[in-house]
Short mmCIF file of C-alpha atoms and ligand atoms in Angstrom, two decimals:
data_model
loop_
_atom_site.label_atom_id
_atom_site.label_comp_id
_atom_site.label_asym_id
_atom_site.label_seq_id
_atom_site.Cartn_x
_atom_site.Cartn_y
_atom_site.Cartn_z
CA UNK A 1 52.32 -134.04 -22.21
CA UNK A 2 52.73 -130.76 -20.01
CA UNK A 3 55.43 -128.63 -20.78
CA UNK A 4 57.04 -126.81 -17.93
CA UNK A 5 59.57 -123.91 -17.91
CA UNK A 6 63.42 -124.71 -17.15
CA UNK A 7 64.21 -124.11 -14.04
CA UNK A 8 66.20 -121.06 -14.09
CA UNK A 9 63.58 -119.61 -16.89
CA UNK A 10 61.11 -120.65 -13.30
CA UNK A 11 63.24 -119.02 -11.04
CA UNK A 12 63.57 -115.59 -12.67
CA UNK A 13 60.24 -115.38 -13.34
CA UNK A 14 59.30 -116.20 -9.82
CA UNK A 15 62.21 -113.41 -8.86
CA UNK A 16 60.48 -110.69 -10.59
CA UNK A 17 56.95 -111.50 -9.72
CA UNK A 18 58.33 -111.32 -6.22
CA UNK A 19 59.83 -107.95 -7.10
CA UNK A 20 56.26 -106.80 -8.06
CA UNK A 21 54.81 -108.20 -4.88
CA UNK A 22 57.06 -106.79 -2.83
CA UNK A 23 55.83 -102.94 -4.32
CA UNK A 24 52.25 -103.34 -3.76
CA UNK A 25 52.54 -102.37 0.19
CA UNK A 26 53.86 -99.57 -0.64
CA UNK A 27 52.01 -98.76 -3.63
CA UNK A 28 49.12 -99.27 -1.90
CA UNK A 29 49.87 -96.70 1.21
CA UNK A 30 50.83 -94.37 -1.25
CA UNK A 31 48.39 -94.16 -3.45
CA UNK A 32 47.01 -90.77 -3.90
CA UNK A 33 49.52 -89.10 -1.87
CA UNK A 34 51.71 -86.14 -3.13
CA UNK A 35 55.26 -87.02 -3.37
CA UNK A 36 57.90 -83.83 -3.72
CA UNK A 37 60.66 -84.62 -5.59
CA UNK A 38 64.00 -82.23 -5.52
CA UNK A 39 66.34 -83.07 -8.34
CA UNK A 40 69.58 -81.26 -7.57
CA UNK A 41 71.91 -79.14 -9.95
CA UNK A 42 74.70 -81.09 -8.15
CA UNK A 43 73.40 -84.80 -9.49
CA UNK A 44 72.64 -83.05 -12.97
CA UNK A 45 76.00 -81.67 -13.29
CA UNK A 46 77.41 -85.04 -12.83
CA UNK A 47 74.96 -87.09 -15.09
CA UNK A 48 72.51 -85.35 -17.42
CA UNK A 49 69.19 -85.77 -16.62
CA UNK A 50 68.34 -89.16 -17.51
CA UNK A 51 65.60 -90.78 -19.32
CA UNK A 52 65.27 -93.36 -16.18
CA UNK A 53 64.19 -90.27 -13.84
CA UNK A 54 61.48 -89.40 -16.45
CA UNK A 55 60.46 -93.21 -16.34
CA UNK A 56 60.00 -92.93 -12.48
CA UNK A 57 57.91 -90.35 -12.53
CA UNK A 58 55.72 -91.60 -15.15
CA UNK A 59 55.33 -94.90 -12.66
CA UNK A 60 54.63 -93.18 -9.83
CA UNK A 61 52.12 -90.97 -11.58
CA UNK A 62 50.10 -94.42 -12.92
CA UNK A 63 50.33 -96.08 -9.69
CA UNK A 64 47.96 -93.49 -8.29
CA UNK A 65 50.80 -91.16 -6.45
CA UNK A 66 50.92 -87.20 -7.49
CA UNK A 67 54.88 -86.61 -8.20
CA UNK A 68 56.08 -82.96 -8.05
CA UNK A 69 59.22 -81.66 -9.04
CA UNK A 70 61.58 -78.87 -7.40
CA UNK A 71 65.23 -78.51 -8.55
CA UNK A 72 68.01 -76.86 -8.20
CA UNK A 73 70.94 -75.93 -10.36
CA UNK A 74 73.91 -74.47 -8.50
CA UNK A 75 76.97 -75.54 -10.61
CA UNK A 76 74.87 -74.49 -13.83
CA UNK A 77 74.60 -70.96 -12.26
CA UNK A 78 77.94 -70.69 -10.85
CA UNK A 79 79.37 -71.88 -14.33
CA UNK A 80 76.99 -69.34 -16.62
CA UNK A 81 77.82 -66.28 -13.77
CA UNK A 82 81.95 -67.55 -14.41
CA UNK A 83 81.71 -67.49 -18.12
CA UNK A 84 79.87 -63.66 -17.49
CA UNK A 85 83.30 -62.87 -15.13
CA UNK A 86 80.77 -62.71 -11.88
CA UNK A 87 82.74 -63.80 -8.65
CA UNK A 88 80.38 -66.72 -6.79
CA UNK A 89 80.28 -67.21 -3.00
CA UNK A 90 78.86 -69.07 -0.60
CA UNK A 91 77.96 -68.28 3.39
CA UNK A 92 76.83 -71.62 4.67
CA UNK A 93 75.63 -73.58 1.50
CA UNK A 94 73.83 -70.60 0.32
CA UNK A 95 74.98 -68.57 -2.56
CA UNK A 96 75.73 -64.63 -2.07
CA UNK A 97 73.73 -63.01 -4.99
CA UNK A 98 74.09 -59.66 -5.90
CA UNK A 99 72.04 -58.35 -8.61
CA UNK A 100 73.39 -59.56 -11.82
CA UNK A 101 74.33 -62.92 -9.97
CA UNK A 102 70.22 -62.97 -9.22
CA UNK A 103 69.92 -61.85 -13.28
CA UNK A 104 72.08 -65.36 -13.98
CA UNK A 105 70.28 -67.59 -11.38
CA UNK A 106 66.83 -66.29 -13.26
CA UNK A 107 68.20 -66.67 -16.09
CA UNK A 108 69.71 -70.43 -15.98
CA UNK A 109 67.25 -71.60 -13.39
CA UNK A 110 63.82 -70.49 -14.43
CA UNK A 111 65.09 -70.29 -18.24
CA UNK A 112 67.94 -73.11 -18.99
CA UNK A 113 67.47 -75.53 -16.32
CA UNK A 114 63.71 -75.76 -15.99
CA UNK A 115 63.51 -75.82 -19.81
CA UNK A 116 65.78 -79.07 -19.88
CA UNK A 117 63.68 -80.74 -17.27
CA UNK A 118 60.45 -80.43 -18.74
CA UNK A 119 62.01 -81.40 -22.03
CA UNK A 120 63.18 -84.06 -20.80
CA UNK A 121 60.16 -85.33 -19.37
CA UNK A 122 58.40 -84.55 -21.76
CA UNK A 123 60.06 -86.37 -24.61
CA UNK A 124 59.77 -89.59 -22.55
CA UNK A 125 56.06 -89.29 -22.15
CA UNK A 126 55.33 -87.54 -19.25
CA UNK A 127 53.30 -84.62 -19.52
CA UNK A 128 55.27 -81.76 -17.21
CA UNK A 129 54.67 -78.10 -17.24
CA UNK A 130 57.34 -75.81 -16.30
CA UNK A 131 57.27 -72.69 -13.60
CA UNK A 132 59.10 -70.78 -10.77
CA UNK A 133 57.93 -69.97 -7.14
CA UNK A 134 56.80 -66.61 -8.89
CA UNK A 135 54.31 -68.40 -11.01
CA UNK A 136 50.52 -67.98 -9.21
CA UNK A 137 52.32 -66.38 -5.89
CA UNK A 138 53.24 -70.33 -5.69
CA UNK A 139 56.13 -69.01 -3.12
CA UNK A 140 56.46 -65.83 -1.82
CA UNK A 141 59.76 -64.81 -0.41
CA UNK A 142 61.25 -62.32 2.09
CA UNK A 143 64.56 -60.40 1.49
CA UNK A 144 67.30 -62.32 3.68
CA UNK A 145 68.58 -59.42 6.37
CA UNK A 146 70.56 -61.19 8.72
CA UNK A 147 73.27 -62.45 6.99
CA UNK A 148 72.66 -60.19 4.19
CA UNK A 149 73.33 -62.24 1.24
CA UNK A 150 71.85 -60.34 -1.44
CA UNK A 151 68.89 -60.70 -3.23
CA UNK A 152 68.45 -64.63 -0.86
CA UNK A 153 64.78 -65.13 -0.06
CA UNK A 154 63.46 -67.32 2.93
CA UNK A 155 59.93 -68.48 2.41
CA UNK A 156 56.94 -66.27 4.05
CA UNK A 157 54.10 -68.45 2.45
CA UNK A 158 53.61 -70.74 0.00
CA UNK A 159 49.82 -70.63 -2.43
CA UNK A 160 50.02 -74.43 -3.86
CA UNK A 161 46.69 -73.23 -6.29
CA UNK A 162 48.41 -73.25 -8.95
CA UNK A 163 50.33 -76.54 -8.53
CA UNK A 164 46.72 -78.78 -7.76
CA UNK A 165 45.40 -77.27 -10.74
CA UNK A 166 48.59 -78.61 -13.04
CA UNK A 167 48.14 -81.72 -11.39
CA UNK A 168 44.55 -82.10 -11.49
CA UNK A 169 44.89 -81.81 -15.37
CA UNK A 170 47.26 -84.51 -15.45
CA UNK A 171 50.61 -82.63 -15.34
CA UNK A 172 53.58 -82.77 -13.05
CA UNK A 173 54.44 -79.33 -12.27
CA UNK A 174 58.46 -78.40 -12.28
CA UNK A 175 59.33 -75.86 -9.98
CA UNK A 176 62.26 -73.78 -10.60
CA UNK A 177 63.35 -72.22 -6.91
CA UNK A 178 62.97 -68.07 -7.86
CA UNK A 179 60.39 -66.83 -5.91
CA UNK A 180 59.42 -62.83 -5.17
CA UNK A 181 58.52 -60.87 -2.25
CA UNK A 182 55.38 -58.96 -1.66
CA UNK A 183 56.54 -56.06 -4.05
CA UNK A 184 57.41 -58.13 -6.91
CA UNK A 185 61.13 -58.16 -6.25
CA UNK A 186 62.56 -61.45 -7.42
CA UNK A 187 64.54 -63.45 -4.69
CA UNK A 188 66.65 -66.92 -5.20
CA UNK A 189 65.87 -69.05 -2.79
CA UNK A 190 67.23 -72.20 -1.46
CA UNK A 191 65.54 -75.54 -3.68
CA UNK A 192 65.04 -77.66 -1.03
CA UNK A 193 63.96 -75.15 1.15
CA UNK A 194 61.32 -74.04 -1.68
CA UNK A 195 60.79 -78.35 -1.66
CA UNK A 196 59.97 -78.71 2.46
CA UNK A 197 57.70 -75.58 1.62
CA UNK A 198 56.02 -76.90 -1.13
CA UNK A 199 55.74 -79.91 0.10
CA UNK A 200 54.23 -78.78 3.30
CA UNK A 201 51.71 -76.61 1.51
CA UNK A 202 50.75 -79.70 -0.59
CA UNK A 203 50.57 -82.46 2.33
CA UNK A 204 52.92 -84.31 0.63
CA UNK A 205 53.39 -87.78 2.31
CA UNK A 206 57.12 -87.82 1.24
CA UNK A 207 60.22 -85.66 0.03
CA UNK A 208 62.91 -86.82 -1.62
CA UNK A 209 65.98 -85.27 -2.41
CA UNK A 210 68.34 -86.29 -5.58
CA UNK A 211 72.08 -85.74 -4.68
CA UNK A 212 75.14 -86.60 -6.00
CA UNK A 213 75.86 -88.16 -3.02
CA UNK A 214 74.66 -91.40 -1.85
CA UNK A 215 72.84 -90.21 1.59
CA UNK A 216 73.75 -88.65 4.38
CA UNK A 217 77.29 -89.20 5.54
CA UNK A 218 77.95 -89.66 9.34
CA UNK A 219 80.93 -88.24 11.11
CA UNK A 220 82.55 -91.57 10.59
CA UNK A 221 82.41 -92.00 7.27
CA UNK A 222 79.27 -94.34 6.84
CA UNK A 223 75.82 -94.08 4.99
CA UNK A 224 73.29 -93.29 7.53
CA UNK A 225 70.03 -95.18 6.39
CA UNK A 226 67.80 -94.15 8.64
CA UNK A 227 67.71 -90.95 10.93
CA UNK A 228 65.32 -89.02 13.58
CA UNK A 229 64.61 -85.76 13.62
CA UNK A 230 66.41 -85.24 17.30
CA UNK A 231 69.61 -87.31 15.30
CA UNK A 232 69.34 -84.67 12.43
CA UNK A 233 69.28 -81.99 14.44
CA UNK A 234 72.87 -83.85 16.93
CA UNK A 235 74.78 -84.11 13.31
CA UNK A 236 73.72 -80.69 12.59
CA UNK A 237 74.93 -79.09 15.79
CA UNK A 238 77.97 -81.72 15.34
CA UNK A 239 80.33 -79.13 13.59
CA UNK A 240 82.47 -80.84 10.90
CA UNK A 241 79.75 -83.64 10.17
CA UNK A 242 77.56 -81.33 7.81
CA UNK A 243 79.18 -79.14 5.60
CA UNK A 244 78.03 -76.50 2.29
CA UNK A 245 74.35 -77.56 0.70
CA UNK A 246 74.10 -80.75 3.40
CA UNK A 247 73.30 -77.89 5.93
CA UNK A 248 70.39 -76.06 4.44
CA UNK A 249 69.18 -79.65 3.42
CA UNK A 250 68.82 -81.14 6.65
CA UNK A 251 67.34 -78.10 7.79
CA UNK A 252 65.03 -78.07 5.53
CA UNK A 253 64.11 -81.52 5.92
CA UNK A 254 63.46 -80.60 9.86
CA UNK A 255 61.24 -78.56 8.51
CA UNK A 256 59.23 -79.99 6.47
CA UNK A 257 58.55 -83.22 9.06
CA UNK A 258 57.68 -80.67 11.53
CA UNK A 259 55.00 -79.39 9.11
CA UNK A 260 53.58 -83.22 8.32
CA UNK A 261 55.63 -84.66 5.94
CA UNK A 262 56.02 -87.83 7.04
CA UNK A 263 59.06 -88.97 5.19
CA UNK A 264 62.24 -87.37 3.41
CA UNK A 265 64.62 -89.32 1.66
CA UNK A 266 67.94 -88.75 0.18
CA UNK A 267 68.98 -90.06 -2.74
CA UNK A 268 71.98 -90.69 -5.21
CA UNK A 269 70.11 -89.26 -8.35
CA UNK A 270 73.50 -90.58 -10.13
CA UNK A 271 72.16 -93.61 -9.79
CA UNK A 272 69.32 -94.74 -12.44
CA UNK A 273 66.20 -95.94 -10.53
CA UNK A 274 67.12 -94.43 -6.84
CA UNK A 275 63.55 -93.43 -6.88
CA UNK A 276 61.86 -96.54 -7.49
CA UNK A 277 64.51 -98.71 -5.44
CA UNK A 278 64.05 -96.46 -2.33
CA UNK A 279 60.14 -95.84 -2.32
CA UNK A 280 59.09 -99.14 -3.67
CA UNK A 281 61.30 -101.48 -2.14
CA UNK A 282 61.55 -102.73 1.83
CA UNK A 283 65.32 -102.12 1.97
CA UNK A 284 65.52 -98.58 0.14
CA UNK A 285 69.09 -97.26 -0.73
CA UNK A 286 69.98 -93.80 0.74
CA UNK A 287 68.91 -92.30 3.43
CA UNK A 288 65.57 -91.69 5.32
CA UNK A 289 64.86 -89.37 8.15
CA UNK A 290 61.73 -89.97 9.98
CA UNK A 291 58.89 -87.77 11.13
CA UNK A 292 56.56 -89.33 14.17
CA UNK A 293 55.48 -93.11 13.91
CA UNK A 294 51.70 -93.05 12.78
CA UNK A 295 49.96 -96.33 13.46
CA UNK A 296 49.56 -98.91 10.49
CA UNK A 297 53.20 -97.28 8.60
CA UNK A 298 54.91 -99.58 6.71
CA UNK A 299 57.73 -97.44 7.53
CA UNK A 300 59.13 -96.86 4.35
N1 ATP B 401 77.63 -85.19 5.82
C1 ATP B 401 77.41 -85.06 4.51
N2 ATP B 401 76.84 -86.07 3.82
C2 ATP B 401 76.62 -85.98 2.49
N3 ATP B 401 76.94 -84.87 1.75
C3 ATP B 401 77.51 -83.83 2.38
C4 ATP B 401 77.77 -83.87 3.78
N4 ATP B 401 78.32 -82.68 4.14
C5 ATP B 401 78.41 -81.94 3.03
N5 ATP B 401 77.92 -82.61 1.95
C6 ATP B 401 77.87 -82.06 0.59
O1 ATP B 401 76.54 -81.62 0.28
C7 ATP B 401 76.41 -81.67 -1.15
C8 ATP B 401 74.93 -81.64 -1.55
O2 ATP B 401 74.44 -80.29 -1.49
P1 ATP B 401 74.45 -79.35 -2.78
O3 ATP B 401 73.72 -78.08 -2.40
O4 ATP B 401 75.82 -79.23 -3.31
O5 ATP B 401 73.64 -80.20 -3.85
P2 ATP B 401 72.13 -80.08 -4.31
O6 ATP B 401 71.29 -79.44 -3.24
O7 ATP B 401 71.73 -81.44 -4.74
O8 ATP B 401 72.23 -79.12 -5.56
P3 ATP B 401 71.54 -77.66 -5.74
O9 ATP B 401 71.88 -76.86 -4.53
O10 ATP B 401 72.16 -77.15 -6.99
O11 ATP B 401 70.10 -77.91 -5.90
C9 ATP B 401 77.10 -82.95 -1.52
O12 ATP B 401 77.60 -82.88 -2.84
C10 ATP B 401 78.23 -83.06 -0.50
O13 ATP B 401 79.45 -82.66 -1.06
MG1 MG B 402 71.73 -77.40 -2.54
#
C-alpha cells in the first residue's frame, strides 16, 4: 500500500517549494552581480543588529551574488558626542561636525559601530572584514565649502581595489562612511552617499538601503512601492514630502541610477528578512526606485 502525506502536511510542502521556485528568477539574474547594502544607524538604534541580517547576507553570498556593506550610525554618534557635552546639528539631514564632533564620528563609526557589524557577522558565519572610505583611498573626499558644515566630505572619487580584493577572497567588506581628502585630512561623509559611490564604482546591479522606516513615504501618507527617477526627483522638489536623512537618500539614490545602478531599494531593516523578502520575492516590501528599463528585466 502507498502511503501519501495528509493533506495539509501536502499543502505546506507544496507552499514552500513554491516559495523556492518563485526565487530562482531572480536568483538567477542576479547571480554574480554586486549588491550594496546600507544598514542605517537609524534601524540599528531601534533593533540591534540582528542575527537574521547576517543570515541574508550569507544567502546572498552562496547564491552566487557579491553583498557589500556600507552603514551608518547617526544616533550612536550623536549619543557618544552628548555623553562628551558636544552640541549636534543638522543642516539638511547632514550633521555639522566640528573637529571633536569629527574625533566622535571616527571614533564610534570606524571604531564602535563597524566593530559590532563585523562581529556580528562574523559570529553567524559570515566571513566580513571591517574598513572606512580611508582604507586603500577606497573614497576620497573633498572638504564641504558651500554650506560649510565642518569637517563634511562629498565624494571626489572612489578606488573599489581594495573592496574586489576582500571579496575575491571570500569576504564581505563593511564600510564605515569616514573618508579623507587628498592631504590626508579625515572627512565624515554622508553613508548612503559613500553607498551610491561605492556602488557605482563597483557596478553594483542593486542598492539597498535599511531604514527604520518602511519605504518611502508620499505626501499623503502612503508607502510608495515603486518610483522613477523623474518621480524622485517631483517629491524631492515637493517641499514638506522629504524631510532630514530622506533628503540626502533620495539624492543619493539619483545618483547612483544615473551612474548604472539599476535598482535601489528601501527597506525596513526593523523588520527580520526585508532583504530576502524584497530581492527574492515578485511582490518585494518597501520601496524601489527604478533606473532605465533594460530588455529581458524581471523588474525586481
Ligand atoms: N518622506 C519620507 N519617507 C520616509 N522617511 C522619511 C521621509 N521624510 C523624512 N524621513 C525620515 O528619514 C529618516 C531616515 O534617514 P536617517 O538619516 O535618519 O536614517 P539612516 O540613513 O538609515 O541612518 P544613518 O544616517 O545613521 O545611516 C527616517 O527615520 C524618517 O524619519
Ligand atoms: Mg542617513
Amino acid at each position: 500500500m502507498t502511503k501519501t502525506l495528509p493533506p495539509t502536511v501536502r499543502q505546506r510542502t507544496l507552499a514552500k517549494a513554491h516559495t523556492l521556485l518563485e526565487a530562482l528568477p531572480f536568483i538567477r539574474e542576479h547571480r554574480g552581480s554586486t549588491v550594496v547594502v546600507k544598514y542605517g544607524g537609524a534601524a540599528m538604534d531601534h533593533t540591534p543588529l540582528s542575527r537574521s541580517f547576517g543570515e541574508d547576507l550569507a544567502l546572498l553570498q552562496h547564491v552566487g551574488l557579491e553583498p557589500v556593506v556600507v552603514h551608518g550610525g547617526g544616533p550612536q554618534v550623536t549619543d557618544v558626542a552628548g555623553r562628551m557635552g558636544l552640541r549636534t546639528s543638522f543642516v539638511d539631514g547632514l550633521r555639522v561636525t566640528d573637529e571633536p564632533t569629527l574625533d566622535v564620528a571616527t571614533m564610534v563609526l570606524a571604531g564602535k559601530v563597524n566593530t559590532r557589524i563585523v562581529a556580528t557577522l562574523q559570529a553567524g558565519g559570515l566571513g566580513a572584514v571591517g574598513l572606512s572610505g580611508v582604507d586603500g583611498g577606497a573614497v576620497v573626499a573633498r572638504r564641504r565649502v558651500e554650506p560649510d558644515l565642518g569637517f563634511v566630505g562629498d565624494v571626489v572619487r572612489t578606488d573599489v581595489g581594495v573592496l574586489r580584493a576582500v571579496i575575491q577572497s571570500g569576504y564581505v567588506p563593511v564600510v564605515a562612511s569616514i573618508a579623507a581628502d587628498e592631504e590626508g585630512q579625515p572627512l565624515n561623509v554622508n553613508a548612503d552617499t559613500v553607498a551610491a559611490e561605492l556602488a557605482v564604482g563597483l557596478g553594483a546591479a542593486k542598492l539597498v538601503y535599511m531604514n527604520d522606516v518602511p519605504g518611502v513615504i508620499g505626501p499623503e501618507g502612503d508607502l510608495l512601492s515603486e518610483l522613477s527617477v523623474q518621480e524622485v526627483l517631483d517629491l524631492l522638489a515637493h517641499a514638506d514630502a522629504i524631510e532630514g536623512g530622506m533628503i540626502p537618500k533620495l539624492e543619493s539614490a539619483v545618483r547612483a541610477l544615473k551612474g548604472g545602478v539599476r535598482r535601489v531599494h528601501l527597506l525596513d531593516g526593523r523588520v527580520e528578512h526585508s532583504l530576502l523578502l524584497e530581492l527574492f520575492t515578485p511582490e518585494g516590501i518597501g520601496t524601489m526606485i527604478v533606473g532605465p528599463a533594460v530588455p529581458g528585466e524581471s523588474g525586481r
